[in-house]
CSV table of C-alpha atoms in Angstrom, one decimal:
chain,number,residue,atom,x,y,z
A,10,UNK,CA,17.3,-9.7,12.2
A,11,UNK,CA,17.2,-6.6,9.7
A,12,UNK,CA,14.2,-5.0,7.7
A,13,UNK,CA,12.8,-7.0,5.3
A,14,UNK,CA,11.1,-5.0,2.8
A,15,UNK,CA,9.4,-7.2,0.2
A,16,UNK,CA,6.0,-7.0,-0.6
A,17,UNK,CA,5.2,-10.4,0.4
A,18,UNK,CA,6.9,-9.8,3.6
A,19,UNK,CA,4.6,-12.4,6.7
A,20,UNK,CA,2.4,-10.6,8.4
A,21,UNK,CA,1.2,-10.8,12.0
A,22,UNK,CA,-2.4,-11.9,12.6
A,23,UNK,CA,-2.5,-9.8,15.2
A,24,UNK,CA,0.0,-6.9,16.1
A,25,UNK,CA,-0.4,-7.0,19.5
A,26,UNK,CA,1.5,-10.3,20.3
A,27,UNK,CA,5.0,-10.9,20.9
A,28,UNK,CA,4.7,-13.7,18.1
A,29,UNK,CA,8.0,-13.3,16.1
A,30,UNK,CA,7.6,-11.4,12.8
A,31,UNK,CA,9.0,-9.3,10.4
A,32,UNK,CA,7.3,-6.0,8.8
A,33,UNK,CA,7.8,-4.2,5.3
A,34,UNK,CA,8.7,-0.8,5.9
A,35,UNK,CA,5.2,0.4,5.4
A,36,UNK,CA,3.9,-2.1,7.9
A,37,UNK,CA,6.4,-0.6,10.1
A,38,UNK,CA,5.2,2.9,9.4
A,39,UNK,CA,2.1,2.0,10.4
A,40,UNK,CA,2.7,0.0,13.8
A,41,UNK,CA,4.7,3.3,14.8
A,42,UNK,CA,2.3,5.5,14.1
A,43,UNK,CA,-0.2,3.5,16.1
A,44,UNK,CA,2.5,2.7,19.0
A,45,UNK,CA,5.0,5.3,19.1
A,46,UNK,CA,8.6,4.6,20.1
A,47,UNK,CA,10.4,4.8,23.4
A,48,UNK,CA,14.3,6.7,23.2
A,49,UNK,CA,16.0,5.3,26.3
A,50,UNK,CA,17.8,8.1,28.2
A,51,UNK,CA,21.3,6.7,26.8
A,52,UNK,CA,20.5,7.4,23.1
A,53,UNK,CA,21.9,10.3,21.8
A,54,UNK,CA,20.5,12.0,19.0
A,55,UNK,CA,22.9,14.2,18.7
A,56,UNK,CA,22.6,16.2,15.1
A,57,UNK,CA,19.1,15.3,14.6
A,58,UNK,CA,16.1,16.9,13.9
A,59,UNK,CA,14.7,18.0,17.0
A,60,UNK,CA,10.9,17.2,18.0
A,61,UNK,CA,8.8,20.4,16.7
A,62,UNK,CA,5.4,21.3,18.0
A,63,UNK,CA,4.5,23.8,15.0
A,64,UNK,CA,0.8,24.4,13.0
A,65,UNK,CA,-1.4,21.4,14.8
A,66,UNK,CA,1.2,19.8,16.4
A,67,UNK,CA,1.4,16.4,14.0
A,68,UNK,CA,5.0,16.7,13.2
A,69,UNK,CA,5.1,16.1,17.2
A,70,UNK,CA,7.7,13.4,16.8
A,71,UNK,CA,11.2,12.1,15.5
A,72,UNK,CA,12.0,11.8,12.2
A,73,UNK,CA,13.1,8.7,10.6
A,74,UNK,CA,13.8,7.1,7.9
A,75,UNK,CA,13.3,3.7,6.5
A,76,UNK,CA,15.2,2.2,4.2
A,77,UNK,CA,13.4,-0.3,2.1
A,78,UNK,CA,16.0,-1.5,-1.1
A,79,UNK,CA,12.8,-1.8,-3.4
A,80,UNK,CA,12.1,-0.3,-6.8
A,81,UNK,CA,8.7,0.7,-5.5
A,82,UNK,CA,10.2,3.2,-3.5
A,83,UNK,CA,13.6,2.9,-1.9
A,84,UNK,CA,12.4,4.8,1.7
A,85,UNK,CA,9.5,5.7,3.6
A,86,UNK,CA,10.1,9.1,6.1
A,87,UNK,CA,7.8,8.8,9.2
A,88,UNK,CA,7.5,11.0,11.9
A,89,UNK,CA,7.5,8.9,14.9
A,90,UNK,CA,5.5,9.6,18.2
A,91,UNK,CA,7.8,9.7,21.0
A,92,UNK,CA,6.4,12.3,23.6
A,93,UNK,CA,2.6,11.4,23.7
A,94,UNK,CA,1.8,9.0,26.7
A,95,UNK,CA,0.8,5.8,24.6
A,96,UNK,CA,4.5,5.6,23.0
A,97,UNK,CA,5.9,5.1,26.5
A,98,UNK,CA,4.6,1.6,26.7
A,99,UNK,CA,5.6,0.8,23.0
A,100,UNK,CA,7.4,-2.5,22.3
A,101,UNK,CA,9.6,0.0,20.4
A,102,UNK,CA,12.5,1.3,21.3
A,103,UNK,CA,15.6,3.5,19.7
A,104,UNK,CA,18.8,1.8,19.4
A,105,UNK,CA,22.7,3.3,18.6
A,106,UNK,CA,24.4,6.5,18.2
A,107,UNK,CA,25.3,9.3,15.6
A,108,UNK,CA,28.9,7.6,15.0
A,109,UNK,CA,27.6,3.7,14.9
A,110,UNK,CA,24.2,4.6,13.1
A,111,UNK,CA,20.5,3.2,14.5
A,112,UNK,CA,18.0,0.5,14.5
A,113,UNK,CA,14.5,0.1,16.0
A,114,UNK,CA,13.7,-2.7,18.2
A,115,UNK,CA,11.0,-4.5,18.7
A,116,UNK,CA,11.1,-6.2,22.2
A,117,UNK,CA,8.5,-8.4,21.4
A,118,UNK,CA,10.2,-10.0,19.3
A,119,UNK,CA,14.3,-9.2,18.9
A,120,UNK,CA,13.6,-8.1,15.1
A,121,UNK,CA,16.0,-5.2,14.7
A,122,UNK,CA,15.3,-2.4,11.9
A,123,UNK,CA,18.1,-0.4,10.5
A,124,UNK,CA,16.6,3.3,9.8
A,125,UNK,CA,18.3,7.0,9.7
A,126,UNK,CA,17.8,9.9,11.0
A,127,UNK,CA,18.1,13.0,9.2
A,128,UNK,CA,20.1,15.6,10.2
A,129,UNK,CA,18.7,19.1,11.4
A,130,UNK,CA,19.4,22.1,9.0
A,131,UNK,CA,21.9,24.6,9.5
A,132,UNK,CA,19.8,27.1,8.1
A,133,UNK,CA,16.9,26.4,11.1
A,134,UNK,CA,18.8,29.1,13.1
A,135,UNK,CA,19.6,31.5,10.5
A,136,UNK,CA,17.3,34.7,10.7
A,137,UNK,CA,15.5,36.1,7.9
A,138,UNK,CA,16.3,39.8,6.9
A,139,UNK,CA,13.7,40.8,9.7
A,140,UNK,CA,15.4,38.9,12.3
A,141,UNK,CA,13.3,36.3,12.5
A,142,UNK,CA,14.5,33.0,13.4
A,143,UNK,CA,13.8,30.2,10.3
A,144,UNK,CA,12.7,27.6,12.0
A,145,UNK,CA,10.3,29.6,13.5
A,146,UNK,CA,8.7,30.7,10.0
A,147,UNK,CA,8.8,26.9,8.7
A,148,UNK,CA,10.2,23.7,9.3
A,149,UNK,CA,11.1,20.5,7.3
A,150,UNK,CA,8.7,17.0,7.8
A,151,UNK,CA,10.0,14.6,5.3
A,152,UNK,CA,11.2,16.6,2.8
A,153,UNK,CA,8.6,18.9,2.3
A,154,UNK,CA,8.7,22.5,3.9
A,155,UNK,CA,5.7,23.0,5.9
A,156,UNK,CA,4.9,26.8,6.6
A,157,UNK,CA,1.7,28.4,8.5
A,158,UNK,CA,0.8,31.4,6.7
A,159,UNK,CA,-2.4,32.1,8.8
A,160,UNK,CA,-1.7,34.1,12.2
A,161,UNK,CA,-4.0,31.2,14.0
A,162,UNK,CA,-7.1,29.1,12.8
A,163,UNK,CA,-9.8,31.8,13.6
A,164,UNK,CA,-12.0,28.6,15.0
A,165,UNK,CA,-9.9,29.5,18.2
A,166,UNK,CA,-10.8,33.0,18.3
A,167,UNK,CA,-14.5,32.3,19.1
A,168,UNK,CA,-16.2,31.9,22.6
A,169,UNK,CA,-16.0,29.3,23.2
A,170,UNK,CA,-13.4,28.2,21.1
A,171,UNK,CA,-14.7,26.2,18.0
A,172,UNK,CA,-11.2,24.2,17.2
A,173,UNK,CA,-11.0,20.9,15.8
A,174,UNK,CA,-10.4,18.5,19.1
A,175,UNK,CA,-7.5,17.0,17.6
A,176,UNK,CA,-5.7,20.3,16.9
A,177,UNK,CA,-3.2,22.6,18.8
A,178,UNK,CA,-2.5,25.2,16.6
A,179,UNK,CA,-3.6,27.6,19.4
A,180,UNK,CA,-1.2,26.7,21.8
A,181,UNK,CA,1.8,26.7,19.1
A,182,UNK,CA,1.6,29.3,16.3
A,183,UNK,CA,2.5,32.5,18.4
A,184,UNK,CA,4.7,30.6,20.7
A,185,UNK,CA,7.0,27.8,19.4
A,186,UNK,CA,6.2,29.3,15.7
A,187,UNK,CA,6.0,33.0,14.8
A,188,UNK,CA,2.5,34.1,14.7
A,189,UNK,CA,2.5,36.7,11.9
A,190,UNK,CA,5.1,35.6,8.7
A,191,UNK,CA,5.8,38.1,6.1
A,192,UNK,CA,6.1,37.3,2.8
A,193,UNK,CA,9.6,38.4,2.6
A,194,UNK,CA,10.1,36.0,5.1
A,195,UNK,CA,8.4,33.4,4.0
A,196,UNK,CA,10.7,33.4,0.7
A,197,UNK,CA,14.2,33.6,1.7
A,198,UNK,CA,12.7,31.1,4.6
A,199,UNK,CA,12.0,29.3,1.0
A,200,UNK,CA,15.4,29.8,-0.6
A,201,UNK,CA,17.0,28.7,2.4
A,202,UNK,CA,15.3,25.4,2.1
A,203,UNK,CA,15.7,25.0,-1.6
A,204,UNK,CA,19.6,25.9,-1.6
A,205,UNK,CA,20.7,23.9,1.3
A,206,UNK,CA,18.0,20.9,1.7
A,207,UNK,CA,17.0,20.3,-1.8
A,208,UNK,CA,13.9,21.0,-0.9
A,209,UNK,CA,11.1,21.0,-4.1
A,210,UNK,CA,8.0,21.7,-2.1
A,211,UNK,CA,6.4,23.9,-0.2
A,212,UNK,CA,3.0,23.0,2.0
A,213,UNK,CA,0.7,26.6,2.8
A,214,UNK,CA,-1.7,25.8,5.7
A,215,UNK,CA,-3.5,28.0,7.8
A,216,UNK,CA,-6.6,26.1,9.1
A,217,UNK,CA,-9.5,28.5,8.6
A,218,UNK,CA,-9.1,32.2,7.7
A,219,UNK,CA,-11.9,33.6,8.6
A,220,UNK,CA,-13.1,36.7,6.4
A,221,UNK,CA,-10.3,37.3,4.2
A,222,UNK,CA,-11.0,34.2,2.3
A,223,UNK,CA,-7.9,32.4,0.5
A,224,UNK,CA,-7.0,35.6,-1.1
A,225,UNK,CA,-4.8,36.2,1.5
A,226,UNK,CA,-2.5,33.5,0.1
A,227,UNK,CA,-2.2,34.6,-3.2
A,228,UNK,CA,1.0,37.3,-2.6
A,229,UNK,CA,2.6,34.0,-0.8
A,230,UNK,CA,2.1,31.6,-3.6
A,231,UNK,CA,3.1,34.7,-6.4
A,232,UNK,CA,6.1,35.4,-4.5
A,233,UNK,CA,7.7,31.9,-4.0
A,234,UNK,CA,7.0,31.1,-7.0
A,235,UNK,CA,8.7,34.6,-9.0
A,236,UNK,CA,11.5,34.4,-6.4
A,237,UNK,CA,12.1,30.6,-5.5
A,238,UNK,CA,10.5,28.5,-7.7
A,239,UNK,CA,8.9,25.9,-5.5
A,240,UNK,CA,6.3,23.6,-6.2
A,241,UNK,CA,3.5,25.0,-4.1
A,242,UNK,CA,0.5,23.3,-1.5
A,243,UNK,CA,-1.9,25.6,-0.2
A,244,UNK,CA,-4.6,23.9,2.1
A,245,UNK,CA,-6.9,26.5,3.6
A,246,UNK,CA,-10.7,25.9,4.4
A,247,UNK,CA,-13.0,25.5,1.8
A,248,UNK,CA,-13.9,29.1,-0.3
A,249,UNK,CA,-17.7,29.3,-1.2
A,250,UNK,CA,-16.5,31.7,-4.0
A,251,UNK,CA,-15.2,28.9,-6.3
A,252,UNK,CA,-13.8,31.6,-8.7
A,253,UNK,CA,-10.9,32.5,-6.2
A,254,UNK,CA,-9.0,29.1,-6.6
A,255,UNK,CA,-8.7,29.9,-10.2
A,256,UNK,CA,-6.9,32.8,-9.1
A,257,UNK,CA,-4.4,30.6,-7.1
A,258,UNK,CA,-4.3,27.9,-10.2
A,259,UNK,CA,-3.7,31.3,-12.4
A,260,UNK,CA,-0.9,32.2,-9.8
A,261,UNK,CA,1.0,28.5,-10.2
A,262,UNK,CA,-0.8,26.7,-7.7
A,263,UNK,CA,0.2,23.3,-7.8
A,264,UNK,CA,-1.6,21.3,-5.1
A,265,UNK,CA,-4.5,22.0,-3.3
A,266,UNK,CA,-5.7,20.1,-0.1
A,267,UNK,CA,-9.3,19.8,1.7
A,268,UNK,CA,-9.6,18.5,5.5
A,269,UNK,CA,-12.4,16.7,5.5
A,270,UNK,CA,-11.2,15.0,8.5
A,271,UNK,CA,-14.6,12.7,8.5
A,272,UNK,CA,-17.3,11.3,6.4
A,273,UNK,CA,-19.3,10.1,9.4
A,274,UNK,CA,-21.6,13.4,10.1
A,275,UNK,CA,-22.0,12.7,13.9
A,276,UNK,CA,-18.1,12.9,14.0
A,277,UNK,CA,-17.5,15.6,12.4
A,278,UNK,CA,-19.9,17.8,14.2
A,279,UNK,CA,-18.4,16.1,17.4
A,280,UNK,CA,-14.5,16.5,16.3
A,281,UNK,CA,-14.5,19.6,13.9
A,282,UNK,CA,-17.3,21.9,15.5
A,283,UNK,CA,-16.0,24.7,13.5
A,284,UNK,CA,-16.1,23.0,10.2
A,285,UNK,CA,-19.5,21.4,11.0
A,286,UNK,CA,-21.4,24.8,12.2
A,287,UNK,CA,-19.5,27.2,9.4
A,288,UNK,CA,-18.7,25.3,6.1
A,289,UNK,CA,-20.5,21.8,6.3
A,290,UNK,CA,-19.3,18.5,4.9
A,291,UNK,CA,-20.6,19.6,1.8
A,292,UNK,CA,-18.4,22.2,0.9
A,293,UNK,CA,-15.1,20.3,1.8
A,294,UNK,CA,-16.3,18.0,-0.8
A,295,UNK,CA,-17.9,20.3,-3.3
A,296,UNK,CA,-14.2,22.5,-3.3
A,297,UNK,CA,-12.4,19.4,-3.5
A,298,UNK,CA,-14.5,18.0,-6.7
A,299,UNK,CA,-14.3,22.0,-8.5
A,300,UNK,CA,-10.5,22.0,-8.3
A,301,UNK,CA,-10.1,18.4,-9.2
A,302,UNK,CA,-11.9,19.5,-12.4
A,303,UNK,CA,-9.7,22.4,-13.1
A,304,UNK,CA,-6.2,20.9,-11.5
A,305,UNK,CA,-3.9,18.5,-13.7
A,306,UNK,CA,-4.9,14.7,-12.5
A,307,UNK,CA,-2.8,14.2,-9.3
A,308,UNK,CA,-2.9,17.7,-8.0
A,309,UNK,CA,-5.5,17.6,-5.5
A,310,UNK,CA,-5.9,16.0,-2.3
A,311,UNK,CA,-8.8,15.1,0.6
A,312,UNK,CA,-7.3,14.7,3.6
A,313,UNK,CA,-8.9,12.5,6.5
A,314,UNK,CA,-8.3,10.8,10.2
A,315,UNK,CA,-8.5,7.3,10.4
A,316,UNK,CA,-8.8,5.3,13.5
A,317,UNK,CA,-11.8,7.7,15.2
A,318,UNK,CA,-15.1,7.1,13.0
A,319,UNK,CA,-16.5,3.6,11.8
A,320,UNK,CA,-13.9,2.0,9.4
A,321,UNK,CA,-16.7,1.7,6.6
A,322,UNK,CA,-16.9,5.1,6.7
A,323,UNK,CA,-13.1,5.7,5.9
A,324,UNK,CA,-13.5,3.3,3.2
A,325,UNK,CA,-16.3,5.0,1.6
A,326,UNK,CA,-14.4,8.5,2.2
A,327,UNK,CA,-11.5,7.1,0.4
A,328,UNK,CA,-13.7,6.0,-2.0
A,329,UNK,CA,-15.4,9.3,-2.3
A,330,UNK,CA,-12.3,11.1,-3.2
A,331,UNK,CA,-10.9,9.0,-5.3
A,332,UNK,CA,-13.7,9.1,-7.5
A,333,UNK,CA,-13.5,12.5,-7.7
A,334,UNK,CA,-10.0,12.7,-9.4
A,335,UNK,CA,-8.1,13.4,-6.7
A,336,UNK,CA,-5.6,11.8,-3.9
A,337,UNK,CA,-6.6,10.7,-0.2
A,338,UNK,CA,-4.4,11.9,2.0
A,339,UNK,CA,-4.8,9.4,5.3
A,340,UNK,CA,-3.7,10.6,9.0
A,341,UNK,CA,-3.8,8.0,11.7
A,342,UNK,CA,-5.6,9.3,14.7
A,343,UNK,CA,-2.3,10.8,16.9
A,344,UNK,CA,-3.3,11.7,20.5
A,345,UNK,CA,-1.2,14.8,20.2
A,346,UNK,CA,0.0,16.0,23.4
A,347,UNK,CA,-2.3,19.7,24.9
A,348,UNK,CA,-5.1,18.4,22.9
A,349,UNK,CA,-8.6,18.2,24.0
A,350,UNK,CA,-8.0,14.3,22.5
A,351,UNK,CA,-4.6,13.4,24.1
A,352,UNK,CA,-5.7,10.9,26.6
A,353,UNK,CA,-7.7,9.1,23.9
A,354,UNK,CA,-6.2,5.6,22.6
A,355,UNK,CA,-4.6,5.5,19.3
A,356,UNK,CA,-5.9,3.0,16.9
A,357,UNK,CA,-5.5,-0.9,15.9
A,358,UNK,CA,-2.9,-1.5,13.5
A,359,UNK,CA,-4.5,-4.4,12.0
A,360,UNK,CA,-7.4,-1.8,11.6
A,361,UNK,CA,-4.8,1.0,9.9
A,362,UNK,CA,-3.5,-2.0,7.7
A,363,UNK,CA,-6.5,-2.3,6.2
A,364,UNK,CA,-7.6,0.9,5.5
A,365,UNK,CA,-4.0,2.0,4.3
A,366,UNK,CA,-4.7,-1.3,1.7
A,367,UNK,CA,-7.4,-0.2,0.6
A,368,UNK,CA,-6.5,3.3,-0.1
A,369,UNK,CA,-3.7,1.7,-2.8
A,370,UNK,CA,-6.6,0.1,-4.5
A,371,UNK,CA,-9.0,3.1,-4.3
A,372,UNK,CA,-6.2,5.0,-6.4
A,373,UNK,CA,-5.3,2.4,-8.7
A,374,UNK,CA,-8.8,1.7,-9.2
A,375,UNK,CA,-9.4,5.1,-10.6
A,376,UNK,CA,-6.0,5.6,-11.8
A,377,UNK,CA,-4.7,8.4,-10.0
A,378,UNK,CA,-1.0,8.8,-11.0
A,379,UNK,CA,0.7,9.0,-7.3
A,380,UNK,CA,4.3,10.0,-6.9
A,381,UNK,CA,5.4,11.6,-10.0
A,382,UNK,CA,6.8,14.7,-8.5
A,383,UNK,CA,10.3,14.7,-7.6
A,384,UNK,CA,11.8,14.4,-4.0
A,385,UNK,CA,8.4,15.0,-2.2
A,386,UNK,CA,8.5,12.7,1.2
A,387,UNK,CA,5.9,13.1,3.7
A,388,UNK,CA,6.7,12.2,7.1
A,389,UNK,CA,3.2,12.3,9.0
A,390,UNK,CA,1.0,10.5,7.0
A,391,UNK,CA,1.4,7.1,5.3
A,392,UNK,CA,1.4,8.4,1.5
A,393,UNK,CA,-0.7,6.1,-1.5
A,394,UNK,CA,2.6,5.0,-2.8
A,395,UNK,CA,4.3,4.0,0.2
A,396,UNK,CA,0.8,1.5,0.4
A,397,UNK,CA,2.0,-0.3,-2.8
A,398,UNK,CA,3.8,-2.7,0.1
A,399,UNK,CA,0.6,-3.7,1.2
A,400,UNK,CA,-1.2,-4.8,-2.3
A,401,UNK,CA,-1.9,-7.8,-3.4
A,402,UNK,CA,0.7,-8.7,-6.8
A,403,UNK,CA,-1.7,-9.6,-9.5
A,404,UNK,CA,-2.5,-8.0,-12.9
A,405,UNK,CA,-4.3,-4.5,-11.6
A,406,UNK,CA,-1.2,-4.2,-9.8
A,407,UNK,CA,1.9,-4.3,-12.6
A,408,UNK,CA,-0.3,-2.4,-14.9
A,409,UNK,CA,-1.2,0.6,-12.0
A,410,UNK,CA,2.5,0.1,-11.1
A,411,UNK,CA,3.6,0.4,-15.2
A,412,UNK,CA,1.1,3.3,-16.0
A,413,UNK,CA,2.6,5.4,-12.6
A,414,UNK,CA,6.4,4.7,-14.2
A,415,UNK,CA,5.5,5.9,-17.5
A,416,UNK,CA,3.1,8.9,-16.0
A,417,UNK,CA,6.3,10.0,-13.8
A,418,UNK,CA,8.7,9.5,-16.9
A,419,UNK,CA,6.4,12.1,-18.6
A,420,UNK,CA,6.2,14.4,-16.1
A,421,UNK,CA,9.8,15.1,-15.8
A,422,UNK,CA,9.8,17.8,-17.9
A,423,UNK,CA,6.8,19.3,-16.4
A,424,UNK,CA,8.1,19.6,-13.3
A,425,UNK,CA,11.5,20.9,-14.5
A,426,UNK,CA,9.8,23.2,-15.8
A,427,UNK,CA,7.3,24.3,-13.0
A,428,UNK,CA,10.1,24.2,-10.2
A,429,UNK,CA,11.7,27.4,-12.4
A,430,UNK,CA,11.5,31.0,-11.2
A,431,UNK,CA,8.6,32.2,-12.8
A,432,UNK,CA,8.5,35.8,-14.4
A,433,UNK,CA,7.0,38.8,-12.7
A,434,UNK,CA,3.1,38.0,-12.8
A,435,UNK,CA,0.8,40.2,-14.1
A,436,UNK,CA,-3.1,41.0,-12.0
A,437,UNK,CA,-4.7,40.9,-15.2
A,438,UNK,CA,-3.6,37.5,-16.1
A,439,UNK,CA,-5.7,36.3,-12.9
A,440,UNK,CA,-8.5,34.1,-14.3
């Protein structure tokens, strides 16, 4: 039996039976994010992406791709847990070969799914001008070009360390990633991408920067955008100087992300020790609401974990950002392998169901206009749009579905126009 991808595709009343069913792709990219996949030893994946433990670690798995044949969206990427210890007792399994193309089983009940997976760049092992290697400056999850501009999260560089629990950016920037990227590198890492993977956007991280403030991302974002033309995501911790993200709105900013992580205050303090004792909840939230207000609608995200703090919680943080004008970005809880969390359980699908449901309603509730860019797939998260699979088809629904069609229509030219080279810019231009 092959993927069916309708909305109204039967559910399972519970997900942990072997009671014969058939997902929609997002349902699928849900269960396998909650119970990885097994790749027996006779699979090849020859020609695919490898498995790359860069900046936290969440890109940790294999990339796939689902095909769903739908006018919502016609595939969902997901980057599939394979390594970690919980997806070694997944009813999932990796079927087929480069030549004969793949499928993922589910043993519990026979249903196969055809997916792809994508192939691994040629440019990964080309060097930069400096002789660095590229994959070791950034890499590709989904489509999108994920790049650690920060040497490592400072929240490491305390005694004792102050990291989020989740995290392993310690272990990997430095090792399996370069620890200090130039901005030369950084763009022809950039054109590389653009040139030879179509690539239309660029995601700056660097956890928390310690003294320097987000300034220190500015000659990035300048640069890529003068010399490459990407759309650019910077997601740094939160500035108390809100004056400095007009500076990276003024330099052609186009996304801005906020790690919450959790709305629960015991759980933060308990998973994010760093956050908790140097910025507080309220500045994640206070950042996120300034650039909201100065970004177009769309442009700004709040990122959380699902599947650690009480689910009413992630609803109301959902909620919360939302209402502020911008995006929620959803991770389900991944037991990344070397962190201090890896032995902990990953969460219920029927649980991540519901909150990935209620995130589509949350946006089309407050009309955020989700998806307009162009060829922007994110592997390690289940994005707002990809949740349209899981909503209910009444009236809010056409009309949020209608209004996103028309909002993407109009924003063609925008984004023609902001994925150009842009001239030489001026400091005193800098709000």
């Amino acid at each position: 039996m092959t993927l069916v991808i309708g909305a109204h595709a039967k559910r399972a009343d519970a997900a942990s039976t072997a009671e014969a069913w058939t997902m929609n792709a997002c349902e699928l990219e849900i269960d396998l994010f909650c119970r990885g996949m097994r790749i027996p030893p006779d699979v090849s994946l020859a020609g695919a992406r490898g498995v790359s433990r860069t900046r936290a670690g969440l890109g940790s798995g294999l990339e796939v791709i689902l095909p769903t044949q739908s006018r919502i969206k016609e595939e969902i990427w997901v980057n599939i847990p394979v390594l970690e210890a919980f997806a070694s007792e997944s009813p999932y399994r990796l079927q087929g070969s480069p030549r004969r193309g793949y499928c993922i089983v589910d043993d519990r009940s026979g249903h196969r799914y055809r997916v792809r997976l994508p192939r691994e760049p040629v440019w990964y092992t080309r060097r930069t001008s400096s002789g660095v290697q590229m994959n070791r400056i950034g890499v590709l999850q989904g489509t999108c070009l994920g790049i650690y501009i920060n040497p490592v999260c400072a929240f490491w560089n305390y005694a004792p360390a102050l990291n989020c629990r989740f995290c392993t950016t310690g272990q990997n920037v430095g090792t399996t990633e370069a620890l200090e990227k130039s901005v030369s590198d950084v763009v022809e890492t950039c054109q590389a991408a653009r040139r030879e993977s179509g690539t239309t956007f660029v995601h700056l991280n660097g956890g928390f920067q310690g003294s320097r403030g987000i300034a220190f991302a500015l000659p990035y974002v300048k640069a890529i955008k003068e010399q490459v033309g990407l759309l650019v995501g910077v997601q740094l911790a939160p500035e108390r100087d809100f004056k400095r993200y007009d500076d990276l709105i003024s330099a052609g900013v186009d996304h801005m992300s906020f790690c919450l992580e959790f709305l629960d205050p015991d759980w933060f303090a308990r998973i994010c020790p760093g956050k908790a004792r140097i910025h507080g909840q309220a500045l994640f939230i206070d950042a996120l609401a300034y650039c909201a207000g100065r970004m177009p609608s769309g442009s700004v995200s709040g990122e959380i974990i699902a599947g650690l703090e009480p689910l009413d919680r992630t609803i109301e943080a959902i909620d919360l950002i939302a209402r502020l004008g911008a995006f929620p970005t959803v991770c389900i809880f991944r037991p990344t392998i070397g962190s201090d969390m890896e032995d902990w359980p990953p969460p219920d699908y029927e649980d991540m169901r519901g909150v990935m449901a209620h995130m589509y309603e949350a946006c089309r509730r407050h009309w955020i206009p989700i998806g307009l860019a162009p060829n922007i797939e994110v592997s390690l998260v289940v994005t707002p749009i990809e949740t349209a699979f899981l909503a209910q088809r009444d009236v809010g629904f056409y009309a949020y579905e209608v209004y996103r069609r028309l909002a993407k229509l109009a924003a063609r030219p925008v984004f023609a126009h902001r994925l150009r080279k842009r001239p030489a810019y001026s400091a005193d231009h800098v709000a």
